Short mmCIF file of C-alpha atoms in Angstrom, two decimals:
data_model
loop_
_atom_site.label_atom_id
_atom_site.label_comp_id
_atom_site.label_asym_id
_atom_site.label_seq_id
_atom_site.Cartn_x
_atom_site.Cartn_y
_atom_site.Cartn_z
CA MET A 18 -16.09 -26.66 6.35
CA LYS A 19 -12.36 -25.76 6.29
CA ALA A 20 -11.92 -28.55 3.50
CA LEU A 21 -14.94 -26.81 1.79
CA ILE A 22 -13.09 -23.54 1.80
CA ARG A 23 -9.89 -24.90 0.58
CA ALA A 24 -11.57 -26.64 -2.00
CA ALA A 25 -12.83 -23.38 -3.23
CA PHE A 26 -9.76 -21.36 -3.03
CA LEU A 27 -7.98 -23.91 -4.78
CA ALA A 28 -10.78 -23.65 -7.76
CA LEU A 29 -10.54 -20.07 -7.44
CA SER A 30 -6.70 -19.82 -8.25
CA THR A 31 -6.82 -22.09 -11.04
CA VAL A 32 -9.65 -20.22 -12.34
CA ILE A 33 -7.84 -17.11 -12.13
CA ALA A 34 -4.39 -18.83 -13.37
CA GLY A 35 -6.47 -19.58 -16.18
CA ALA A 36 -7.93 -16.40 -16.89
CA SER A 37 -4.56 -14.40 -16.94
CA ALA A 38 -3.04 -16.71 -19.21
CA ALA A 39 -5.82 -16.33 -21.59
CA GLN A 40 -5.39 -12.63 -21.18
CA HIS A 41 -1.62 -13.10 -21.83
CA GLY A 42 -2.18 -15.28 -24.95
CA ASP A 43 -4.19 -12.94 -26.93
CA HIS A 44 -2.36 -9.82 -25.89
CA ALA A 45 -0.17 -9.70 -28.86
CA THR A 46 -3.10 -9.62 -31.70
CA PRO A 47 -5.60 -7.35 -30.33
CA ASP A 48 -3.55 -4.39 -30.34
CA SER A 49 -2.45 -4.42 -33.93
CA ALA A 50 -5.51 -5.62 -35.36
CA HIS A 51 -7.10 -2.74 -33.18
CA ALA A 52 -4.98 -0.11 -34.81
CA VAL A 53 -5.74 -1.51 -38.40
CA VAL A 54 -9.60 -1.44 -37.71
CA ALA A 55 -9.19 2.21 -36.42
CA THR A 56 -7.26 3.67 -39.53
CA ASP A 57 -9.54 1.76 -41.79
CA ALA A 58 -12.75 2.88 -40.08
CA GLN A 59 -11.12 6.66 -40.33
CA LEU A 60 -10.35 6.31 -43.95
CA ASP A 61 -13.87 6.08 -45.27
CA ALA A 62 -15.67 7.62 -42.05
CA GLU A 63 -18.35 10.16 -42.78
CA ASP A 64 -20.17 9.96 -39.47
CA VAL A 65 -17.72 9.85 -36.37
CA ALA A 66 -20.50 8.59 -34.05
CA GLU A 67 -20.52 5.57 -36.52
CA VAL A 68 -17.08 5.07 -36.41
CA HIS A 69 -17.29 4.83 -32.59
CA ALA A 70 -19.83 2.57 -32.82
CA THR A 71 -18.18 -0.05 -35.14
CA HIS A 72 -14.97 0.57 -33.32
CA GLN A 73 -16.65 -0.38 -30.34
CA GLU A 74 -18.13 -3.25 -31.78
CA ALA A 75 -15.09 -4.53 -32.90
CA ALA A 76 -13.12 -4.01 -29.83
CA ASP A 77 -16.04 -5.62 -27.55
CA GLY A 78 -17.06 -8.38 -30.26
CA HIS A 79 -15.51 -11.67 -31.03
CA ALA A 80 -12.11 -12.33 -30.92
CA LYS A 81 -11.29 -8.70 -29.60
CA PHE A 82 -12.53 -9.11 -25.77
CA ASN A 83 -9.59 -8.11 -23.53
CA PRO A 84 -10.26 -9.31 -19.84
CA GLY A 85 -7.24 -7.26 -18.53
CA GLU A 86 -8.86 -4.04 -20.21
CA MET A 87 -12.33 -4.90 -18.97
CA ILE A 88 -11.27 -5.69 -15.34
CA MET A 89 -8.68 -2.78 -14.88
CA GLY A 90 -11.33 -0.12 -16.30
CA HIS A 91 -13.75 -1.55 -13.94
CA VAL A 92 -11.53 -1.15 -10.78
CA GLY A 93 -9.73 2.19 -11.78
CA ASP A 94 -10.82 5.83 -11.80
CA GLU A 95 -12.49 7.43 -15.09
CA HIS A 96 -13.40 10.94 -16.03
CA GLY A 97 -17.04 10.18 -16.46
CA TRP A 98 -19.51 7.53 -15.13
CA HIS A 99 -20.08 4.66 -17.54
CA LEU A 100 -23.72 3.51 -16.91
CA TRP A 101 -24.53 0.81 -19.56
CA GLY A 102 -23.68 0.37 -23.40
CA HIS A 103 -22.63 3.68 -24.99
CA THR A 104 -24.52 5.76 -22.14
CA THR A 105 -21.92 7.74 -19.81
CA LEU A 106 -22.85 10.20 -17.34
CA PRO A 107 -20.54 13.03 -18.03
CA LEU A 108 -18.46 14.47 -15.17
CA PRO A 109 -16.87 17.81 -14.77
CA ILE A 110 -13.28 18.03 -15.61
CA ILE A 111 -11.54 20.76 -13.54
CA VAL A 112 -7.88 21.02 -14.56
CA TYR A 113 -5.25 23.23 -13.63
CA ASN A 114 -2.13 24.15 -15.77
CA THR A 115 0.61 26.32 -14.48
CA GLN A 116 0.76 27.78 -17.63
CA ARG A 117 -2.82 27.97 -19.05
CA GLY A 118 -4.35 28.55 -15.98
CA LEU A 119 -7.85 26.85 -14.80
CA SER A 120 -10.19 25.49 -17.21
CA THR A 121 -13.62 23.42 -16.24
CA PHE A 122 -15.64 21.70 -18.86
CA SER A 123 -17.71 18.59 -19.26
CA SER A 124 -16.05 15.37 -19.60
CA GLY A 125 -18.48 14.76 -22.45
CA ARG A 126 -16.55 17.42 -24.46
CA PHE A 127 -14.05 14.30 -25.00
CA ASP A 128 -16.58 12.08 -26.35
CA HIS A 129 -15.71 8.95 -24.42
CA GLY A 130 -11.97 10.12 -25.04
CA HIS A 131 -11.96 10.27 -28.84
CA LYS A 132 -11.92 14.08 -28.87
CA THR A 133 -9.71 16.53 -27.59
CA TYR A 134 -11.20 19.82 -26.14
CA GLY A 135 -9.44 22.90 -24.77
CA GLY A 136 -5.87 21.74 -25.24
CA TYR A 137 -6.75 18.30 -23.10
CA MET A 138 -7.42 14.91 -24.01
CA LEU A 139 -7.68 11.37 -22.53
CA HIS A 140 -4.76 9.28 -22.98
CA GLU A 141 -5.26 5.75 -21.54
CA GLY A 142 -7.76 7.03 -19.00
CA LYS A 143 -5.42 9.98 -17.77
CA LEU A 144 -5.61 13.55 -18.93
CA VAL A 145 -3.00 14.98 -20.98
CA ALA A 146 -2.38 18.39 -22.41
CA THR A 147 -2.03 18.48 -26.26
CA THR A 148 -1.27 21.24 -28.86
CA ALA A 149 -3.98 19.67 -31.14
CA LEU A 150 -6.95 21.89 -32.16
CA ASP A 151 -10.19 21.22 -30.36
CA GLY A 152 -12.36 18.26 -31.82
CA THR A 153 -9.28 16.58 -33.16
CA ASP A 154 -9.22 12.72 -32.95
CA ALA A 155 -7.64 11.91 -29.77
CA HIS A 156 -5.93 8.90 -31.29
CA HIS A 157 -3.92 10.89 -33.75
CA ALA A 158 -3.38 13.70 -31.60
CA SER A 159 0.29 13.81 -29.89
CA VAL A 160 0.65 14.54 -26.30
CA ASP A 161 2.43 17.29 -25.05
CA GLU A 162 4.89 16.01 -22.48
CA ALA A 163 5.92 19.30 -20.97
CA LEU A 164 2.58 20.89 -20.82
CA THR A 165 1.15 17.53 -19.14
CA LYS A 166 3.90 17.59 -16.41
CA ALA A 167 2.56 21.09 -15.53
CA THR A 168 -1.00 19.92 -15.42
CA TRP A 169 -3.10 19.31 -12.25
CA ASP A 170 -5.88 16.97 -12.87
CA LEU A 171 -8.44 18.21 -10.18
CA SER A 172 -11.63 16.62 -11.74
CA ILE A 173 -14.72 15.32 -10.17
CA THR A 174 -14.03 11.80 -11.16
CA LYS A 175 -16.00 8.56 -10.67
CA ASN A 176 -14.44 8.00 -7.59
CA VAL A 177 -14.73 11.52 -6.42
CA LEU A 178 -18.30 11.49 -6.81
CA ALA A 179 -19.12 8.05 -5.32
CA MET A 180 -17.16 9.53 -2.14
CA LEU A 181 -19.37 12.42 -2.19
CA VAL A 182 -22.33 10.09 -2.41
CA SER A 183 -20.61 8.03 0.68
CA VAL A 184 -20.47 11.20 2.75
CA ALA A 185 -24.11 12.14 1.77
CA ILE A 186 -25.23 8.95 3.06
CA MET A 187 -22.90 9.13 6.53
CA LEU A 188 -24.34 12.79 6.99
CA ILE A 189 -28.15 11.35 6.27
CA VAL A 190 -27.60 8.60 8.71
CA PHE A 191 -25.53 10.10 11.57
CA LEU A 192 -27.40 13.16 11.51
CA SER A 193 -30.75 11.54 11.74
CA VAL A 194 -29.20 9.18 14.71
CA ALA A 195 -27.78 12.26 16.41
CA LYS A 196 -30.99 13.94 16.29
CA HIS A 197 -32.68 10.59 17.68
CA TYR A 198 -30.80 10.60 20.76
CA ARG A 199 -30.98 14.61 21.41
CA VAL A 200 -34.96 14.10 21.36
CA HIS A 201 -35.17 11.08 23.00
CA GLY A 202 -32.35 10.66 25.19
CA LEU A 203 -30.14 7.47 25.78
CA GLY A 204 -33.10 5.19 26.21
CA ALA A 205 -33.61 2.25 23.96
CA PRO A 206 -32.58 3.33 20.26
CA LYS A 207 -35.11 3.48 17.75
CA GLY A 208 -35.04 3.19 13.96
CA ILE A 209 -31.70 3.61 12.22
CA ALA A 210 -30.08 4.10 15.63
CA ARG A 211 -30.98 0.69 16.45
CA PHE A 212 -28.68 -0.36 13.57
CA VAL A 213 -26.15 1.86 14.21
CA GLU A 214 -25.88 1.95 17.90
CA PRO A 215 -24.11 -1.59 18.16
CA ILE A 216 -21.36 -0.73 16.04
CA ILE A 217 -20.56 2.37 17.53
CA LEU A 218 -20.41 0.66 21.23
CA PHE A 219 -18.29 -2.02 19.11
CA VAL A 220 -15.82 0.68 17.85
CA ARG A 221 -15.60 2.40 21.19
CA ASP A 222 -15.53 -0.64 23.55
CA ASP A 223 -13.44 -3.39 21.46
CA VAL A 224 -11.36 -1.21 19.53
CA ALA A 225 -10.93 2.37 21.12
CA LYS A 226 -11.00 1.61 24.82
CA ALA A 227 -9.16 -1.99 24.01
CA ASN A 228 -6.18 -0.19 22.54
CA ILE A 229 -6.05 3.10 23.60
CA GLY A 230 -7.11 2.87 27.25
CA PRO A 231 -7.82 6.01 29.55
CA GLY A 232 -8.09 9.07 27.04
CA TYR A 233 -9.51 7.28 24.20
CA ALA A 234 -12.48 9.65 23.98
CA ARG A 235 -10.35 12.12 22.23
CA PHE A 236 -9.97 9.73 19.25
CA MET A 237 -13.74 8.69 18.89
CA PRO A 238 -14.75 11.14 16.31
CA TYR A 239 -11.72 9.90 13.75
CA LEU A 240 -11.89 6.13 14.74
CA LEU A 241 -15.78 6.10 14.34
CA THR A 242 -15.66 8.36 10.91
CA VAL A 243 -12.97 6.24 9.29
CA PHE A 244 -14.66 3.10 10.14
CA PHE A 245 -18.02 4.17 8.83
CA PHE A 246 -16.44 5.94 5.86
CA ILE A 247 -14.62 3.01 4.70
CA LEU A 248 -17.57 0.48 5.65
CA ILE A 249 -19.72 2.45 3.46
CA ASN A 250 -17.40 2.62 0.71
CA ASN A 251 -16.60 -0.93 0.92
CA LEU A 252 -20.56 -2.07 0.53
CA MET A 253 -20.95 0.57 -1.96
CA GLY A 254 -18.30 -0.97 -4.20
CA LEU A 255 -20.30 -4.24 -4.19
CA ILE A 256 -23.45 -2.82 -5.59
CA PRO A 257 -23.14 -2.49 -9.53
CA ILE A 258 -25.58 0.08 -9.98
CA PHE A 259 -25.12 3.59 -10.31
CA PRO A 260 -24.56 5.63 -7.95
CA PHE A 261 -22.61 2.92 -6.53
CA GLY A 262 -19.92 0.53 -7.80
CA ALA A 263 -17.07 2.78 -8.02
CA ASN A 264 -14.11 1.11 -6.48
CA VAL A 265 -13.52 4.16 -3.73
CA SER A 266 -11.75 2.08 -0.90
CA GLY A 267 -9.84 0.14 -3.41
CA SER A 268 -8.22 3.22 -4.82
CA ILE A 269 -4.49 3.67 -3.53
CA SER A 270 -5.10 7.56 -3.33
CA VAL A 271 -7.64 7.41 -0.88
CA THR A 272 -6.33 4.82 1.15
CA PHE A 273 -3.21 6.64 1.09
CA ALA A 274 -5.28 9.85 2.46
CA LEU A 275 -6.55 7.75 5.17
CA ALA A 276 -3.19 6.13 6.21
CA ALA A 277 -1.78 9.64 6.07
CA ILE A 278 -4.44 11.13 8.53
CA THR A 279 -3.84 8.09 10.83
CA PHE A 280 0.01 8.53 10.62
CA ILE A 281 -0.28 12.51 11.64
CA ILE A 282 -2.23 11.91 14.31
CA THR A 283 -0.18 9.53 15.73
CA LEU A 284 2.62 12.00 15.16
CA ILE A 285 1.18 14.80 16.83
CA ASN A 286 -0.18 12.59 19.93
CA GLY A 287 3.02 11.01 20.51
CA ASN A 288 4.53 11.77 23.89
CA ARG A 289 7.75 11.67 25.54
CA HIS A 290 7.71 7.98 26.22
CA TYR A 291 6.64 7.06 22.57
CA TRP A 292 9.73 9.28 21.08
CA GLY A 293 11.94 8.06 23.67
CA HIS A 294 11.26 4.54 22.54
CA ILE A 295 11.57 5.25 19.25
CA LEU A 296 14.83 7.40 19.08
CA ALA A 297 16.90 5.73 21.96
CA MET A 298 15.27 2.73 23.59
CA PRO A 299 15.93 3.05 27.00
CA GLY A 300 17.79 -0.05 28.58
CA VAL A 301 20.13 -0.86 25.03
CA PRO A 302 23.67 -0.26 24.64
CA LYS A 303 24.95 2.62 22.43
CA PRO A 304 26.20 0.09 19.38
CA VAL A 305 22.92 -1.42 19.56
CA LEU A 306 20.87 1.64 19.41
CA LEU A 307 23.07 2.39 15.97
CA ILE A 308 20.91 -0.24 14.26
CA LEU A 309 17.68 0.04 16.29
CA THR A 310 16.92 3.71 15.92
CA PRO A 311 16.69 3.40 12.01
CA VAL A 312 14.58 0.27 12.69
CA GLU A 313 12.43 1.89 14.54
CA ILE A 314 12.18 5.25 12.58
CA LEU A 315 11.48 3.06 9.67
CA GLY A 316 8.88 1.57 11.37
CA VAL A 317 7.01 4.72 12.16
CA PHE A 318 6.63 4.95 8.46
CA LEU A 319 6.10 1.53 7.46
CA ARG A 320 3.36 1.15 9.78
CA PRO A 321 0.68 3.39 7.79
CA ALA A 322 2.34 2.21 4.31
CA ILE A 323 1.16 -1.11 5.34
CA LEU A 324 -2.52 0.14 6.44
CA MET A 325 -2.46 2.09 3.21
CA ILE A 326 -1.54 -1.39 1.16
CA ARG A 327 -3.60 -3.57 3.12
CA LEU A 328 -6.82 -1.70 2.61
CA PHE A 329 -6.21 -0.88 -1.27
CA ALA A 330 -4.95 -4.89 -2.18
CA ASN A 331 -8.10 -6.34 0.03
CA ILE A 332 -10.65 -4.48 -1.75
CA THR A 333 -9.22 -4.48 -5.29
CA ALA A 334 -8.40 -8.37 -5.46
CA GLY A 335 -11.70 -8.79 -4.40
CA HIS A 336 -13.25 -6.50 -7.27
CA ILE A 337 -10.57 -8.36 -9.83
CA ILE A 338 -11.49 -11.77 -8.76
CA VAL A 339 -15.50 -11.07 -8.99
CA LEU A 340 -14.52 -9.66 -12.45
CA SER A 341 -12.74 -12.36 -13.60
CA PHE A 342 -15.38 -14.89 -13.30
CA PHE A 343 -17.77 -12.46 -15.65
CA ALA A 344 -14.49 -12.32 -17.98
CA LEU A 345 -14.43 -16.29 -18.07
CA ILE A 346 -18.11 -16.02 -19.54
CA PHE A 347 -16.97 -14.18 -22.45
CA ILE A 348 -13.38 -15.79 -22.90
CA PHE A 349 -15.41 -19.15 -23.60
CA GLY A 350 -18.29 -17.46 -25.19
CA GLU A 351 -15.63 -16.20 -27.82
CA ILE A 352 -14.71 -19.93 -28.52
CA ASN A 353 -18.39 -21.34 -28.52
CA ALA A 354 -21.65 -19.57 -27.51
CA GLY A 355 -22.63 -22.78 -25.84
CA LEU A 356 -19.78 -23.27 -23.82
CA GLY A 357 -20.27 -19.38 -22.68
CA TRP A 358 -23.70 -20.12 -21.61
CA GLY A 359 -22.42 -23.61 -19.64
CA VAL A 360 -19.47 -21.44 -17.89
CA SER A 361 -21.78 -18.68 -17.04
CA ILE A 362 -23.53 -20.93 -14.57
CA PHE A 363 -20.58 -21.51 -12.74
CA SER A 364 -19.35 -18.20 -12.99
CA LEU A 365 -22.42 -16.87 -11.51
CA LEU A 366 -21.91 -19.52 -8.46
CA PHE A 367 -18.64 -18.42 -7.98
CA THR A 368 -19.75 -14.45 -7.96
CA VAL A 369 -22.24 -15.14 -5.61
CA PHE A 370 -19.61 -17.15 -3.18
CA MET A 371 -17.04 -14.45 -3.53
CA SER A 372 -19.62 -11.69 -3.02
CA MET A 373 -20.29 -13.24 0.28
CA MET A 374 -16.91 -13.19 1.01
CA GLU A 375 -16.17 -9.63 -0.15
CA LEU A 376 -19.17 -8.70 2.51
CA LEU A 377 -17.13 -10.03 5.29
CA VAL A 378 -13.99 -8.44 3.88
CA ALA A 379 -15.90 -4.97 3.86
CA PHE A 380 -16.58 -5.40 7.48
CA ILE A 381 -13.21 -7.06 8.35
CA GLN A 382 -11.18 -4.37 6.73
CA ALA A 383 -13.27 -1.20 8.10
CA PHE A 384 -12.53 -3.28 11.32
CA VAL A 385 -8.89 -4.06 10.90
CA PHE A 386 -8.18 -0.26 9.50
CA THR A 387 -9.91 1.34 12.88
CA PHE A 388 -8.40 -1.46 15.00
CA LEU A 389 -4.46 -0.67 13.81
CA SER A 390 -5.15 3.11 13.89
CA ALA A 391 -6.42 2.66 17.30
CA MET A 392 -3.47 0.56 18.28
CA TYR A 393 -1.00 3.26 16.84
CA PHE A 394 -2.88 5.96 18.84
CA GLY A 395 -2.59 3.81 21.85
CA SER A 396 0.99 3.32 21.38
CA ALA A 397 1.73 7.12 20.92
CA ILE A 398 0.22 7.95 24.18
CA GLU A 399 1.18 4.89 26.45
CA GLY A 400 2.98 5.40 29.52
CA ALA A 401 1.01 9.04 29.92
CA HIS A 402 -1.19 7.64 32.58
CA GLY A 403 1.33 5.20 34.24
CA ASP A 404 -0.31 2.36 32.83
CA HIS A 405 2.68 1.25 31.05
CA HIS A 406 2.72 -2.58 30.62
CA MET B 22 -27.74 -3.29 28.49
CA SER B 23 -26.92 -1.31 31.46
CA ALA B 24 -23.65 0.72 31.73
CA ASN B 25 -22.43 -1.19 34.94
CA THR B 26 -22.21 -4.66 33.75
CA PRO B 27 -18.94 -4.96 31.42
CA ARG B 28 -19.79 -5.94 27.98
CA ARG B 29 -18.43 -9.06 26.91
CA SER B 30 -15.69 -8.51 23.90
CA LEU B 31 -17.31 -9.51 20.55
CA LEU B 32 -13.55 -10.22 19.59
CA PRO B 33 -11.45 -13.58 20.03
CA SER B 34 -9.25 -13.11 22.54
CA GLY B 35 -6.02 -13.22 20.54
CA THR B 36 -7.24 -10.59 18.31
CA LYS B 37 -4.81 -7.89 19.72
CA ASP B 38 -1.91 -9.95 19.82
CA TYR B 39 -2.56 -11.29 16.34
CA MET B 40 -2.39 -7.47 15.05
CA ARG B 41 0.44 -6.84 16.89
CA TYR B 42 2.53 -9.98 15.69
CA SER B 43 1.47 -9.18 12.15
CA GLY B 44 2.78 -5.77 12.39
CA ILE B 45 6.12 -6.98 14.00
CA GLY B 46 6.52 -9.52 10.89
CA LEU B 47 5.83 -6.87 8.45
CA THR B 48 8.42 -4.29 10.08
CA MET B 49 11.01 -6.92 9.95
CA ALA B 50 10.13 -7.43 6.26
CA GLY B 51 10.35 -3.92 5.81
CA CYS B 52 13.55 -3.62 7.54
CA VAL B 53 15.50 -6.26 5.63
CA ALA B 54 14.28 -4.94 2.39
CA ALA B 55 14.82 -1.24 3.01
CA PHE B 56 18.45 -1.84 4.27
CA THR B 57 19.27 -4.06 1.03
CA LEU B 58 17.76 -1.49 -1.01
CA LEU B 59 19.82 1.25 0.47
CA GLY B 60 23.06 -0.89 0.04
CA ARG B 61 21.93 -1.63 -3.42
CA TRP B 62 21.54 2.15 -4.11
CA LEU B 63 25.02 2.97 -2.50
CA ASP B 64 26.56 0.08 -4.71
CA GLY B 65 25.06 2.11 -7.65
CA LEU B 66 26.84 5.24 -6.76
CA VAL B 67 30.31 3.82 -6.25
CA ARG B 68 30.17 1.11 -8.66
CA TRP B 69 32.85 -1.23 -7.22
CA LYS B 70 33.47 -5.03 -8.40
CA VAL B 71 31.92 -6.54 -5.43
CA PRO B 72 28.51 -5.08 -4.08
CA VAL B 73 29.67 -4.66 -0.63
CA PHE B 74 27.29 -2.18 0.19
CA THR B 75 24.09 -4.52 -0.49
CA LEU B 76 25.81 -7.72 1.27
CA VAL B 77 26.59 -5.50 4.30
CA GLY B 78 23.12 -3.82 3.99
CA ALA B 79 21.08 -7.17 3.85
CA LEU B 80 23.26 -8.53 6.85
CA VAL B 81 22.49 -5.38 8.92
CA GLY B 82 18.87 -5.37 7.66
CA VAL B 83 18.68 -9.15 8.91
CA ALA B 84 20.51 -8.27 12.23
CA GLY B 85 18.33 -5.22 12.88
CA ALA B 86 15.17 -7.33 12.45
CA ILE B 87 16.02 -9.85 14.83
CA LEU B 88 16.99 -6.85 17.19
CA TYR B 89 13.53 -5.29 16.31
CA LEU B 90 11.78 -8.76 17.41
CA PHE B 91 13.69 -9.05 20.53
CA ARG B 92 12.74 -5.72 21.92
CA ALA B 93 9.35 -5.81 20.38
CA THR B 94 8.34 -8.88 22.11
CA ARG B 95 10.06 -8.08 25.55
CA LYS B 96 7.73 -7.72 28.59
CA PRO B 97 9.31 -5.46 31.13
#
């Protein structure tokens, strides 16, 4: 079994190395060719939509497939939710500019990033300010750097919408579970409570009690919330159909916010014993403290930083690997259609294998985040009950 | 499962230690990196011929990391 896993990973890394090399290989040509196609099309354009269609086809079609762009587009956030083909669900743009004030409109106004609207446009997926008139071709409008710096993009993006969906799912599940216990008491659970109860008990006994000890109950609401939030978002990220498939837990902003909450709770709950150990560890000579105290203070910030990066990297890496397998089909398909079909069989098998791994990772990462948070809380209130070990 | 029988943990016995030591390792790495970068930054300010602060920073970082390891793994 071990040998099998090792072989699989070896094959995997070779494949990824190949994919990235291929991506670097044709990196030089597409950009320049892209520009030529765009300007040519612009010159004799009558219908803007048609230009986009040909433009898009040229970009997606033969010798133009850019795996890096495709993968990063899928793991990143976007204004508007791409459903299939040229169909995109427009999402609200909420933007605040210190000079222009607040403006709200639909992301459909940007026409997939090809047009400007209300003094804004999309540039490489980011919302930027421009002084060009509404409806100008965004590829020719110039970015107003000073105004862009004064712009706060508070839009409901794909990730925000996906997060709201996950919150709705959590509310439905846990309100029904809570109602079940209110009505039926603490007997044998039924329905969805039967599925959720063992997980809640697992978080309580193996995570909270094991790491925090007495006084664990105070942290249970946060630990359970963060566990299920990460778990549900991880699982939602594995389902490629709307309204799932956004890379929420693989977005560094989301993991940053989660780690920041853990960090703040740890600081608030830190007792005299905790701070004493950080600022002046007892039983350590003064000159040694000179080095040790900065290291300990550094550690306080480093721990949530690691928490943030661990979740982000694990989830994003999984998504990139799966997308790389799909990209391989098209990379080989560009060389020869038959080759593409042949590779697709192996790509599919590896994708299934990786999806299994990702299912595992979805649970493990939710658990690891919760477990480490509980450990930090435990260290913050340690010694308060005289159970210093 | 009744409330009185202690529930057997689902986790392997070393999970907590594993998490703790991996955290210590990362803190050590961060410690060396942080002191070295601090030294680099100071060297960028003073622009001496020899990057004294980077060298000192790296050494202090390593010393701090080892001290931290001793302190973090000590059982009172």
